[in-house]
Short mmCIF file of N, CA and C in Angstrom, two decimals:
data_model
loop_
_atom_site.label_atom_id
_atom_site.label_comp_id
_atom_site.label_asym_id
_atom_site.label_seq_id
_atom_site.Cartn_x
_atom_site.Cartn_y
_atom_site.Cartn_z
N MET A 833 0.49 -1.13 0.06
CA MET A 833 0.00 0.06 0.13
C MET A 833 0.81 0.90 -0.13
N TYR A 834 1.91 1.28 0.54
CA TYR A 834 2.82 2.40 0.79
C TYR A 834 3.60 2.86 -0.27
N THR A 835 4.06 1.63 -1.20
CA THR A 835 4.60 1.85 -2.33
C THR A 835 3.38 2.50 -3.35
N ARG A 836 2.24 2.10 -3.20
CA ARG A 836 1.22 2.54 -4.13
C ARG A 836 1.19 4.03 -3.97
N ILE A 837 0.83 4.32 -2.95
CA ILE A 837 0.56 6.04 -2.88
C ILE A 837 1.69 6.74 -3.27
N ARG A 838 2.96 6.24 -3.07
CA ARG A 838 4.31 6.77 -3.67
C ARG A 838 4.21 6.86 -5.22
N ASP A 839 3.89 5.39 -5.66
CA ASP A 839 3.68 5.58 -7.02
C ASP A 839 2.77 6.43 -7.70
N LEU A 840 1.12 6.40 -7.08
CA LEU A 840 0.38 7.45 -7.73
C LEU A 840 0.61 8.68 -7.49
N ARG A 841 1.21 9.22 -6.43
CA ARG A 841 2.04 10.60 -6.41
C ARG A 841 2.58 10.79 -7.42
N GLN A 842 3.86 10.07 -7.38
CA GLN A 842 4.85 10.47 -8.45
C GLN A 842 4.26 10.41 -9.86
N ASP A 843 3.14 9.74 -10.41
CA ASP A 843 2.65 9.50 -11.71
C ASP A 843 1.53 10.80 -11.65
N ALA A 844 1.26 11.52 -10.86
CA ALA A 844 0.62 12.73 -10.84
C ALA A 844 1.45 13.77 -10.93
N ASP A 845 2.54 13.42 -10.72
CA ASP A 845 3.76 14.60 -11.06
C ASP A 845 3.55 15.37 -9.65
N LEU A 846 3.14 15.17 -8.29
CA LEU A 846 2.99 15.89 -7.19
C LEU A 846 4.24 15.33 -6.34
N THR A 847 4.51 16.74 -5.53
CA THR A 847 5.44 16.36 -4.31
C THR A 847 4.84 16.02 -3.14
N GLN A 848 5.41 15.64 -2.35
CA GLN A 848 4.86 14.98 -0.84
C GLN A 848 4.23 16.31 -0.46
N LYS A 849 4.70 17.19 -0.38
CA LYS A 849 4.37 18.67 0.46
C LYS A 849 3.07 19.07 -0.26
N GLN A 850 3.10 19.05 -1.71
CA GLN A 850 1.65 19.42 -2.23
C GLN A 850 0.51 18.37 -1.74
N VAL A 851 0.45 17.11 -1.97
CA VAL A 851 -0.11 16.10 -1.60
C VAL A 851 -0.28 16.25 0.08
N ALA A 852 0.42 16.77 1.10
CA ALA A 852 0.38 16.98 2.40
C ALA A 852 -0.79 18.26 2.68
N LYS A 853 -0.39 18.95 1.85
CA LYS A 853 -1.55 20.36 1.73
C LYS A 853 -2.74 19.85 1.30
N ILE A 854 -3.09 19.16 0.54
CA ILE A 854 -4.13 18.91 0.00
C ILE A 854 -5.08 18.02 1.10
N LEU A 855 -4.24 17.22 1.72
CA LEU A 855 -4.75 16.24 2.90
C LEU A 855 -4.94 17.10 4.22
N LYS A 856 -4.43 18.15 4.27
CA LYS A 856 -4.29 19.01 5.33
C LYS A 856 -3.45 18.35 6.47
N CYS A 857 -2.29 18.30 6.26
CA CYS A 857 -1.49 17.51 7.33
C CYS A 857 0.16 18.05 7.18
N SER A 858 1.13 17.66 7.82
CA SER A 858 2.13 17.96 7.62
C SER A 858 3.03 17.31 6.16
N GLN A 859 3.78 17.76 5.64
CA GLN A 859 4.66 16.83 4.60
C GLN A 859 5.43 15.67 5.44
N GLN A 860 5.89 15.92 6.84
CA GLN A 860 6.61 15.12 7.51
C GLN A 860 5.32 13.59 7.68
N VAL A 861 4.14 14.10 8.46
CA VAL A 861 3.31 12.97 8.42
C VAL A 861 2.82 12.41 7.22
N TYR A 862 3.09 12.93 6.21
CA TYR A 862 2.44 12.32 4.82
C TYR A 862 3.78 11.42 4.39
N SER A 863 5.16 11.99 4.38
CA SER A 863 6.08 11.11 4.40
C SER A 863 6.03 9.66 5.12
N ASN A 864 5.48 9.97 6.40
CA ASN A 864 5.72 8.78 7.12
C ASN A 864 4.64 7.55 6.90
N TYR A 865 3.71 7.87 6.13
CA TYR A 865 2.65 7.48 5.43
C TYR A 865 3.04 6.56 4.06
N GLU A 866 3.90 7.38 3.40
CA GLU A 866 4.37 6.62 2.35
C GLU A 866 5.96 5.52 2.61
N LEU A 867 6.55 5.78 3.73
CA LEU A 867 7.29 4.97 4.37
C LEU A 867 6.96 3.94 5.22
N GLY A 868 5.72 4.04 5.52
CA GLY A 868 4.94 2.52 6.09
C GLY A 868 5.04 2.97 7.66
N GLN A 869 5.50 4.31 8.08
CA GLN A 869 5.85 4.15 9.58
C GLN A 869 4.54 4.80 10.24
N ARG A 870 3.55 5.29 9.79
CA ARG A 870 2.52 5.58 9.98
C ARG A 870 1.35 4.99 9.51
N ASP A 871 0.42 4.41 10.55
CA ASP A 871 -0.84 4.36 9.74
C ASP A 871 -1.62 4.96 8.90
N ILE A 872 -2.58 4.65 7.91
CA ILE A 872 -2.98 5.78 7.11
C ILE A 872 -4.52 5.72 7.66
N PRO A 873 -5.23 6.97 8.23
CA PRO A 873 -6.29 6.75 8.56
C PRO A 873 -7.18 6.49 7.69
N THR A 874 -8.56 6.02 7.61
CA THR A 874 -9.50 5.73 6.86
C THR A 874 -9.98 7.04 6.02
N GLU A 875 -10.20 8.31 6.46
CA GLU A 875 -10.47 9.54 6.07
C GLU A 875 -9.59 9.68 4.99
N VAL A 876 -8.10 9.54 5.52
CA VAL A 876 -7.11 9.85 4.42
C VAL A 876 -7.23 9.07 3.25
N LEU A 877 -7.27 7.78 3.74
CA LEU A 877 -7.14 6.90 2.06
C LEU A 877 -8.62 7.19 1.22
N ILE A 878 -9.57 7.71 2.24
CA ILE A 878 -10.74 8.03 0.78
C ILE A 878 -10.28 9.15 0.20
N LYS A 879 -9.96 10.20 0.91
CA LYS A 879 -9.03 11.48 0.29
C LYS A 879 -8.17 11.38 -0.69
N LEU A 880 -7.30 10.10 -0.61
CA LEU A 880 -6.41 9.91 -1.69
C LEU A 880 -6.91 9.09 -3.00
N SER A 881 -8.02 8.15 -2.46
CA SER A 881 -8.62 7.53 -3.53
C SER A 881 -9.36 8.44 -4.35
N GLU A 882 -10.08 9.54 -3.60
CA GLU A 882 -10.67 10.68 -4.72
C GLU A 882 -9.62 11.64 -5.70
N LEU A 883 -8.62 12.08 -4.85
CA LEU A 883 -7.62 12.58 -5.47
C LEU A 883 -7.08 11.96 -6.68
N TYR A 884 -6.61 10.56 -6.71
CA TYR A 884 -5.94 9.87 -7.53
C TYR A 884 -6.90 9.01 -8.31
N LYS A 885 -8.31 9.06 -8.36
CA LYS A 885 -9.42 8.63 -9.04
C LYS A 885 -9.16 6.94 -9.16
N VAL A 886 -8.82 6.47 -7.94
CA VAL A 886 -8.48 5.05 -7.96
C VAL A 886 -9.76 4.46 -6.57
N SER A 887 -9.91 3.26 -6.43
CA SER A 887 -10.50 2.84 -5.39
C SER A 887 -9.53 2.59 -4.38
N VAL A 888 -10.43 2.73 -2.94
CA VAL A 888 -9.59 2.45 -1.65
C VAL A 888 -9.24 1.10 -1.98
N ASP A 889 -9.40 -0.09 -2.44
CA ASP A 889 -9.10 -1.37 -2.97
C ASP A 889 -7.81 -1.11 -3.32
N TYR A 890 -7.98 -0.52 -4.15
CA TYR A 890 -6.65 -0.34 -5.01
C TYR A 890 -5.38 -0.10 -4.51
N ILE A 891 -5.63 1.17 -3.65
CA ILE A 891 -4.40 1.64 -2.55
C ILE A 891 -4.01 0.78 -1.79
N LEU A 892 -5.15 -0.09 -0.96
CA LEU A 892 -4.77 -1.23 -0.09
C LEU A 892 -3.95 -2.28 -0.66
N GLY A 893 -4.15 -2.45 -1.80
CA GLY A 893 -3.58 -3.72 -2.49
C GLY A 893 -4.49 -4.96 -2.68
N LEU A 894 -5.37 -4.72 -2.55
CA LEU A 894 -6.69 -5.81 -2.79
C LEU A 894 -7.07 -6.11 -3.87
N SER A 895 -6.74 -5.00 -4.69
CA SER A 895 -7.24 -5.05 -6.23
C SER A 895 -6.22 -4.47 -7.29
N ASN A 896 -5.82 -4.78 -8.46
CA ASN A 896 -5.08 -4.28 -9.43
C ASN A 896 -5.78 -3.29 -10.52
N LYS A 897 -6.95 -3.54 -10.00
CA LYS A 897 -7.81 -2.70 -10.82
C LYS A 897 -7.87 -1.33 -10.53
N GLN A 898 -7.47 -0.12 -11.32
CA GLN A 898 -7.39 1.20 -10.74
C GLN A 898 -8.98 1.68 -10.81
#
């Protein structure tokens, strides 16, 4: 899941700082999500799925279908 959110961010040509601003968190908190050092809250997963237009299942690795 953590590599997926990094890959989605990079594919969208966004920086960690830009995504953190969208999620209303610090860049450090977002970085910890990508590194797997912090659990991603459900509401953040939903925001990420809306941002990247993919399912939460895709982000979680339960589906390969975007």
